[in-house]
Amino acid sequence: MPASTHSPGVRARRGRRARGPLDPPASFRALRAVFLTLLAAFTLLPVFVMVTSSLKPLQDVAGRFRWIPSGLTLRPYTDIWHTVPLAKYLVNSLIVAGAATVASVVIAVFAAYAVSRHRFRGRRLFTLTVLSTQMFPGILFLLPLFLIFVNIGNATGIALYGSRGALILTYLTFSLPFSIWMLIGYFDSVPRDLDEAAMVDGCGPLGALFRVVVPAAVPGIVAVAVYAFMTAWGEVLFASVMTNDATRTLAVGLQGYSTQNDVYWNQIMAASLVVSIPVVAGFLLLQKYLVAGLTAGAVK
């Protein structure tokens, strides 16, 4: 056997994987690693500041910032429930965001199924109208919705303004158009042969929807639910106008940690982390369905 095959250079070349014609060069991979590292640091730096500030006494947070805290305490996480009625705000946010999510998903499923499976006059106009509502900023609807709720209350005696119901309807106007448009694209990716097979077996249109189409469209429905929940959970503008002390949500209730005499920065950071837990936990648990739901309609 030739001695050249046992040389260190030959063994090193054999140990390395040969670069394919579509593989990026080494300089690009190094630049990509540097960019991703800087991006991760830019993203995680605010989280680090929030976590460390929430574990510091108030005098340490109000003083000169230190990257390494001199002392840590869990007291801000216990004080946040007494400084402001955070538990009441949490219940209000759960009720409002949960109801808006359920209503958005249910209505969007029926509307998207009708548009996807049936051809009717005005179908294209309805789709364009639903999609065009996303072009307008939300602040344009603040005064009209306020006047509508006040006039309905004066005319019927139903106190919508300041109630959770008004906030649910408000969030529904923002999440529902995008939910319908997104589910239309996802339902279009579900073969119509499944509907026909279900109807041959004796199912009606609703039976085909709930027994065949909905199970096949679970990722898209989950993506719509996550979007609707996140839209309602962290909204501030309408929640600050449409609510009162009894119906205030978490996004607005965090302002209570800032008083005329002092600002409880450590409690604000602790409360912000606590408020973020439901959204982050739900996103991590449903990440697989969320990614599949967001990409399926686009591929179609």
GROMACS .gro file of C-alpha atoms in nm:
model
  300
    1MET     CA    1   0.000   0.000   0.000
    2PRO     CA    2   0.144   0.342  -0.087
    3ALA     CA    3   0.277   0.537   0.209
    4SER     CA    4   0.111   0.854   0.090
    5THR     CA    5  -0.232   0.725   0.195
    6HIS     CA    6  -0.119   0.715   0.558
    7SER     CA    7   0.016   1.069   0.568
    8PRO     CA    8  -0.142   1.312   0.818
    9GLY     CA    9  -0.265   1.543   0.541
   10VAL     CA   10  -0.458   1.266   0.366
   11ARG     CA   11  -0.619   1.147   0.691
   12ALA     CA   12  -0.719   1.504   0.779
   13ARG     CA   13  -0.882   1.554   0.440
   14ARG     CA   14  -1.070   1.226   0.476
   15GLY     CA   15  -1.194   1.322   0.823
   16ARG     CA   16  -1.340   1.652   0.700
   17ARG     CA   17  -1.667   1.655   0.512
   18ALA     CA   18  -1.624   1.778   0.159
   19ARG     CA   19  -1.797   2.111   0.097
   20GLY     CA   20  -2.086   2.072  -0.140
   21PRO     CA   21  -2.151   2.308  -0.431
   22LEU     CA   22  -2.441   2.476  -0.243
   23ASP     CA   23  -2.267   2.504   0.095
   24PRO     CA   24  -2.180   2.861   0.198
   25PRO     CA   25  -1.811   2.953   0.223
   26ALA     CA   26  -1.632   2.960   0.556
   27SER     CA   27  -1.628   3.340   0.565
   28PHE     CA   28  -2.006   3.353   0.534
   29ARG     CA   29  -2.052   3.097   0.813
   30ALA     CA   30  -1.822   3.296   1.041
   31LEU     CA   31  -2.007   3.619   0.963
   32ARG     CA   32  -2.339   3.445   1.025
   33ALA     CA   33  -2.220   3.317   1.363
   34VAL     CA   34  -2.109   3.666   1.466
   35PHE     CA   35  -2.438   3.822   1.353
   36LEU     CA   36  -2.651   3.562   1.533
   37THR     CA   37  -2.444   3.604   1.849
   38LEU     CA   38  -2.493   3.982   1.844
   39LEU     CA   39  -2.864   3.938   1.774
   40ALA     CA   40  -2.902   3.695   2.064
   41ALA     CA   41  -2.716   3.933   2.295
   42PHE     CA   42  -2.933   4.224   2.180
   43THR     CA   43  -3.246   4.018   2.249
   44LEU     CA   44  -3.145   3.868   2.582
   45LEU     CA   45  -2.991   4.183   2.731
   46PRO     CA   46  -3.326   4.346   2.822
   47VAL     CA   47  -3.444   4.017   2.972
   48PHE     CA   48  -3.130   4.003   3.187
   49VAL     CA   49  -3.186   4.360   3.306
   50MET     CA   50  -3.550   4.282   3.390
   51VAL     CA   51  -3.466   3.968   3.585
   52THR     CA   52  -3.182   4.123   3.783
   53SER     CA   53  -3.376   4.442   3.854
   54SER     CA   54  -3.674   4.241   3.980
   55LEU     CA   55  -3.448   4.070   4.235
   56LYS     CA   56  -3.292   4.389   4.374
   57PRO     CA   57  -3.412   4.610   4.661
   58LEU     CA   58  -3.569   4.937   4.549
   59GLN     CA   59  -3.271   5.149   4.657
   60ASP     CA   60  -3.038   4.941   4.440
   61VAL     CA   61  -3.260   4.973   4.135
   62ALA     CA   62  -3.306   5.348   4.180
   63GLY     CA   63  -2.931   5.399   4.220
   64ARG     CA   64  -2.649   5.342   3.978
   65PHE     CA   65  -2.703   5.034   3.761
   66ARG     CA   66  -2.477   4.738   3.824
   67TRP     CA   67  -2.450   4.442   3.593
   68ILE     CA   68  -2.378   4.210   3.886
   69PRO     CA   69  -2.622   4.272   4.174
   70SER     CA   70  -2.470   4.312   4.518
   71GLY     CA   71  -2.773   4.154   4.687
   72LEU     CA   72  -3.076   3.957   4.573
   73THR     CA   73  -3.422   3.935   4.726
   74LEU     CA   74  -3.756   3.779   4.633
   75ARG     CA   75  -3.958   4.040   4.818
   76PRO     CA   76  -4.062   4.233   4.502
   77TYR     CA   77  -4.245   3.919   4.384
   78THR     CA   78  -4.452   3.918   4.702
   79ASP     CA   79  -4.504   4.293   4.719
   80ILE     CA   80  -4.648   4.318   4.368
   81TRP     CA   81  -4.973   4.158   4.487
   82HIS     CA   82  -5.024   4.417   4.761
   83THR     CA   83  -4.902   4.742   4.603
   84VAL     CA   84  -5.175   4.715   4.337
   85PRO     CA   85  -5.464   4.465   4.306
   86LEU     CA   86  -5.267   4.258   4.057
   87ALA     CA   87  -5.477   3.945   4.114
   88LYS     CA   88  -5.794   4.131   4.008
   89TYR     CA   89  -5.620   4.265   3.699
   90LEU     CA   90  -5.499   3.913   3.619
   91VAL     CA   91  -5.852   3.774   3.638
   92ASN     CA   92  -5.982   4.054   3.415
   93SER     CA   93  -5.711   3.991   3.156
   94LEU     CA   94  -5.775   3.616   3.156
   95ILE     CA   95  -6.150   3.666   3.110
   96VAL     CA   96  -6.114   3.928   2.837
   97ALA     CA   97  -5.833   3.759   2.645
   98GLY     CA   98  -5.988   3.413   2.680
   99ALA     CA   99  -6.335   3.523   2.567
  100ALA     CA  100  -6.196   3.724   2.276
  101THR     CA  101  -5.985   3.426   2.168
  102VAL     CA  102  -6.273   3.177   2.181
  103ALA     CA  103  -6.510   3.410   1.998
  104SER     CA  104  -6.249   3.491   1.734
  105VAL     CA  105  -6.169   3.126   1.669
  106VAL     CA  106  -6.532   3.013   1.651
  107ILE     CA  107  -6.646   3.291   1.419
  108ALA     CA  108  -6.333   3.267   1.203
  109VAL     CA  109  -6.376   2.890   1.157
  110PHE     CA  110  -6.732   2.925   1.025
  111ALA     CA  111  -6.654   3.230   0.810
  112ALA     CA  112  -6.336   3.084   0.663
  113TYR     CA  113  -6.503   2.750   0.589
  114ALA     CA  114  -6.788   2.924   0.406
  115VAL     CA  115  -6.548   3.131   0.195
  116SER     CA  116  -6.314   2.838   0.128
  117ARG     CA  117  -6.572   2.576   0.036
  118HIS     CA  118  -6.857   2.772  -0.121
  119ARG     CA  119  -6.876   3.005  -0.419
  120PHE     CA  120  -7.125   3.287  -0.366
  121ARG     CA  121  -7.181   3.638  -0.493
  122GLY     CA  122  -6.959   3.890  -0.314
  123ARG     CA  123  -6.711   3.628  -0.199
  124ARG     CA  124  -6.409   3.814  -0.337
  125LEU     CA  125  -6.539   4.148  -0.207
  126PHE     CA  126  -6.585   3.998   0.139
  127THR     CA  127  -6.229   3.863   0.141
  128LEU     CA  128  -6.082   4.195   0.025
  129THR     CA  129  -6.288   4.387   0.280
  130VAL     CA  130  -6.173   4.163   0.562
  131LEU     CA  131  -5.811   4.199   0.458
  132SER     CA  132  -5.832   4.576   0.399
  133THR     CA  133  -5.927   4.639   0.762
  134GLN     CA  134  -5.570   4.552   0.859
  135MET     CA  135  -5.439   4.858   0.675
  136PHE     CA  136  -5.584   5.108   0.924
  137PRO     CA  137  -5.414   5.186   1.258
  138GLY     CA  138  -5.610   5.092   1.564
  139ILE     CA  139  -5.622   5.444   1.705
  140LEU     CA  140  -5.860   5.545   1.424
  141PHE     CA  141  -6.126   5.317   1.576
  142LEU     CA  142  -6.087   5.446   1.932
  143LEU     CA  143  -6.330   5.738   1.915
  144PRO     CA  144  -6.593   5.561   1.695
  145LEU     CA  145  -6.603   5.258   1.924
  146PHE     CA  146  -6.622   5.482   2.230
  147LEU     CA  147  -6.918   5.672   2.086
  148ILE     CA  148  -7.091   5.350   1.978
  149PHE     CA  149  -7.067   5.196   2.323
  150VAL     CA  150  -7.183   5.515   2.497
  151ASN     CA  151  -7.479   5.560   2.260
  152ILE     CA  152  -7.581   5.196   2.297
  153GLY     CA  153  -7.574   5.238   2.673
  154ASN     CA  154  -7.787   5.554   2.656
  155ALA     CA  155  -8.038   5.395   2.419
  156THR     CA  156  -8.076   5.051   2.571
  157GLY     CA  157  -7.952   5.087   2.926
  158ILE     CA  158  -7.685   4.821   2.867
  159ALA     CA  159  -7.366   4.957   3.019
  160LEU     CA  160  -7.107   4.855   2.762
  161TYR     CA  161  -6.859   5.130   2.832
  162GLY     CA  162  -6.635   5.031   3.120
  163SER     CA  163  -6.734   4.664   3.100
  164ARG     CA  164  -6.541   4.353   3.001
  165GLY     CA  165  -6.790   4.292   2.721
  166ALA     CA  166  -6.697   4.617   2.548
  167LEU     CA  167  -6.330   4.526   2.565
  168ILE     CA  168  -6.399   4.179   2.427
  169LEU     CA  169  -6.592   4.325   2.133
  170THR     CA  170  -6.313   4.574   2.074
  171TYR     CA  171  -6.043   4.307   2.060
  172LEU     CA  172  -6.268   4.096   1.840
  173THR     CA  173  -6.275   4.370   1.577
  174PHE     CA  174  -5.895   4.354   1.550
  175SER     CA  175  -5.826   3.982   1.574
  176LEU     CA  176  -6.120   3.851   1.372
  177PRO     CA  177  -6.028   3.988   1.023
  178PHE     CA  178  -5.677   3.846   1.034
  179SER     CA  179  -5.807   3.519   1.179
  180ILE     CA  180  -6.058   3.478   0.896
  181TRP     CA  181  -5.803   3.560   0.629
  182MET     CA  182  -5.548   3.321   0.775
  183LEU     CA  183  -5.792   3.031   0.811
  184ILE     CA  184  -5.917   3.079   0.455
  185GLY     CA  185  -5.568   3.006   0.328
  186TYR     CA  186  -5.532   2.709   0.561
  187PHE     CA  187  -5.871   2.559   0.474
  188ASP     CA  188  -5.783   2.593   0.106
  189SER     CA  189  -5.484   2.367   0.171
  190VAL     CA  190  -5.714   2.092   0.306
  191PRO     CA  191  -5.826   1.874   0.010
  192ARG     CA  192  -6.191   1.902  -0.081
  193ASP     CA  193  -6.196   1.526  -0.134
  194LEU     CA  194  -6.207   1.486   0.244
  195ASP     CA  195  -6.531   1.685   0.260
  196GLU     CA  196  -6.683   1.482  -0.021
  197ALA     CA  197  -6.580   1.155   0.142
  198ALA     CA  198  -6.737   1.264   0.471
  199MET     CA  199  -7.062   1.360   0.296
  200VAL     CA  200  -7.071   1.025   0.117
  201ASP     CA  201  -7.050   0.860   0.459
  202GLY     CA  202  -7.357   1.056   0.570
  203CYS     CA  203  -7.216   1.377   0.716
  204GLY     CA  204  -7.367   1.713   0.636
  205PRO     CA  205  -7.167   2.034   0.583
  206LEU     CA  206  -7.131   2.092   0.957
  207GLY     CA  207  -7.043   1.729   1.018
  208ALA     CA  208  -6.772   1.745   0.752
  209LEU     CA  209  -6.643   2.066   0.906
  210PHE     CA  210  -6.612   1.938   1.263
  211ARG     CA  211  -6.519   1.577   1.188
  212VAL     CA  212  -6.280   1.623   0.896
  213VAL     CA  213  -6.173   1.980   0.824
  214VAL     CA  214  -6.123   2.107   1.180
  215PRO     CA  215  -5.904   1.809   1.288
  216ALA     CA  216  -5.695   1.855   0.974
  217ALA     CA  217  -5.665   2.230   1.037
  218VAL     CA  218  -5.561   2.214   1.403
  219PRO     CA  219  -5.224   2.393   1.343
  220GLY     CA  220  -5.396   2.684   1.170
  221ILE     CA  221  -5.662   2.711   1.439
  222VAL     CA  222  -5.396   2.707   1.712
  223ALA     CA  223  -5.203   2.982   1.532
  224VAL     CA  224  -5.519   3.194   1.514
  225ALA     CA  225  -5.591   3.134   1.883
  226VAL     CA  226  -5.238   3.233   1.986
  227TYR     CA  227  -5.255   3.547   1.773
  228ALA     CA  228  -5.594   3.649   1.916
  229PHE     CA  229  -5.482   3.584   2.273
  230MET     CA  230  -5.158   3.780   2.237
  231THR     CA  231  -5.343   4.070   2.074
  232ALA     CA  232  -5.583   4.096   2.368
  233TRP     CA  233  -5.333   4.018   2.644
  234GLY     CA  234  -5.086   4.300   2.589
  235GLU     CA  235  -5.309   4.575   2.444
  236VAL     CA  236  -5.287   4.909   2.628
  237LEU     CA  237  -5.458   5.184   2.428
  238PHE     CA  238  -5.817   5.057   2.427
  239ALA     CA  239  -5.784   4.898   2.770
  240SER     CA  240  -5.688   5.235   2.920
  241VAL     CA  241  -5.997   5.405   2.770
  242MET     CA  242  -6.263   5.134   2.777
  243THR     CA  243  -6.213   5.013   3.136
  244ASN     CA  244  -6.254   5.144   3.490
  245ASP     CA  245  -6.110   5.046   3.827
  246ALA     CA  246  -6.322   4.728   3.840
  247THR     CA  247  -6.247   4.602   3.487
  248ARG     CA  248  -5.886   4.719   3.444
  249THR     CA  249  -5.652   4.467   3.281
  250LEU     CA  250  -5.290   4.384   3.351
  251ALA     CA  251  -5.145   4.595   3.071
  252VAL     CA  252  -5.301   4.907   3.224
  253GLY     CA  253  -5.272   4.796   3.585
  254LEU     CA  254  -4.892   4.800   3.570
  255GLN     CA  255  -4.913   5.180   3.573
  256GLY     CA  256  -5.021   5.157   3.938
  257TYR     CA  257  -4.662   5.090   4.044
  258SER     CA  258  -4.577   5.447   3.947
  259THR     CA  259  -4.710   5.696   4.204
  260GLN     CA  260  -4.662   6.066   4.264
  261ASN     CA  261  -4.406   5.998   4.535
  262ASP     CA  262  -4.209   5.707   4.399
  263VAL     CA  263  -4.172   5.454   4.119
  264TYR     CA  264  -4.136   5.091   4.228
  265TRP     CA  265  -3.901   4.983   3.951
  266ASN     CA  266  -3.821   4.644   4.100
  267GLN     CA  267  -4.191   4.562   4.136
  268ILE     CA  268  -4.261   4.682   3.783
  269MET     CA  269  -3.997   4.444   3.650
  270ALA     CA  270  -4.125   4.158   3.866
  271ALA     CA  271  -4.485   4.217   3.762
  272SER     CA  272  -4.384   4.239   3.396
  273LEU     CA  273  -4.218   3.899   3.419
  274VAL     CA  274  -4.521   3.750   3.593
  275VAL     CA  275  -4.752   3.896   3.327
  276SER     CA  276  -4.536   3.748   3.051
  277ILE     CA  277  -4.549   3.393   3.188
  278PRO     CA  278  -4.887   3.288   3.033
  279VAL     CA  279  -4.792   3.414   2.686
  280VAL     CA  280  -4.440   3.269   2.692
  281ALA     CA  281  -4.560   2.934   2.830
  282GLY     CA  282  -4.838   2.909   2.574
  283PHE     CA  283  -4.603   3.000   2.291
  284LEU     CA  284  -4.348   2.737   2.396
  285LEU     CA  285  -4.612   2.467   2.433
  286LEU     CA  286  -4.783   2.545   2.102
  287GLN     CA  287  -4.477   2.647   1.902
  288LYS     CA  288  -4.495   2.343   1.674
  289TYR     CA  289  -4.857   2.409   1.580
  290LEU     CA  290  -4.800   2.783   1.553
  291VAL     CA  291  -4.516   2.751   1.301
  292ALA     CA  292  -4.709   2.493   1.097
  293GLY     CA  293  -5.020   2.709   1.096
  294LEU     CA  294  -4.838   3.024   0.990
  295THR     CA  295  -4.653   2.855   0.702
  296ALA     CA  296  -4.921   2.625   0.558
  297GLY     CA  297  -5.145   2.899   0.422
  298ALA     CA  298  -4.849   3.087   0.279
  299VAL     CA  299  -4.721   2.780   0.095
  300LYS     CA  300  -5.063   2.722  -0.051
   0.00000   0.00000   0.00000
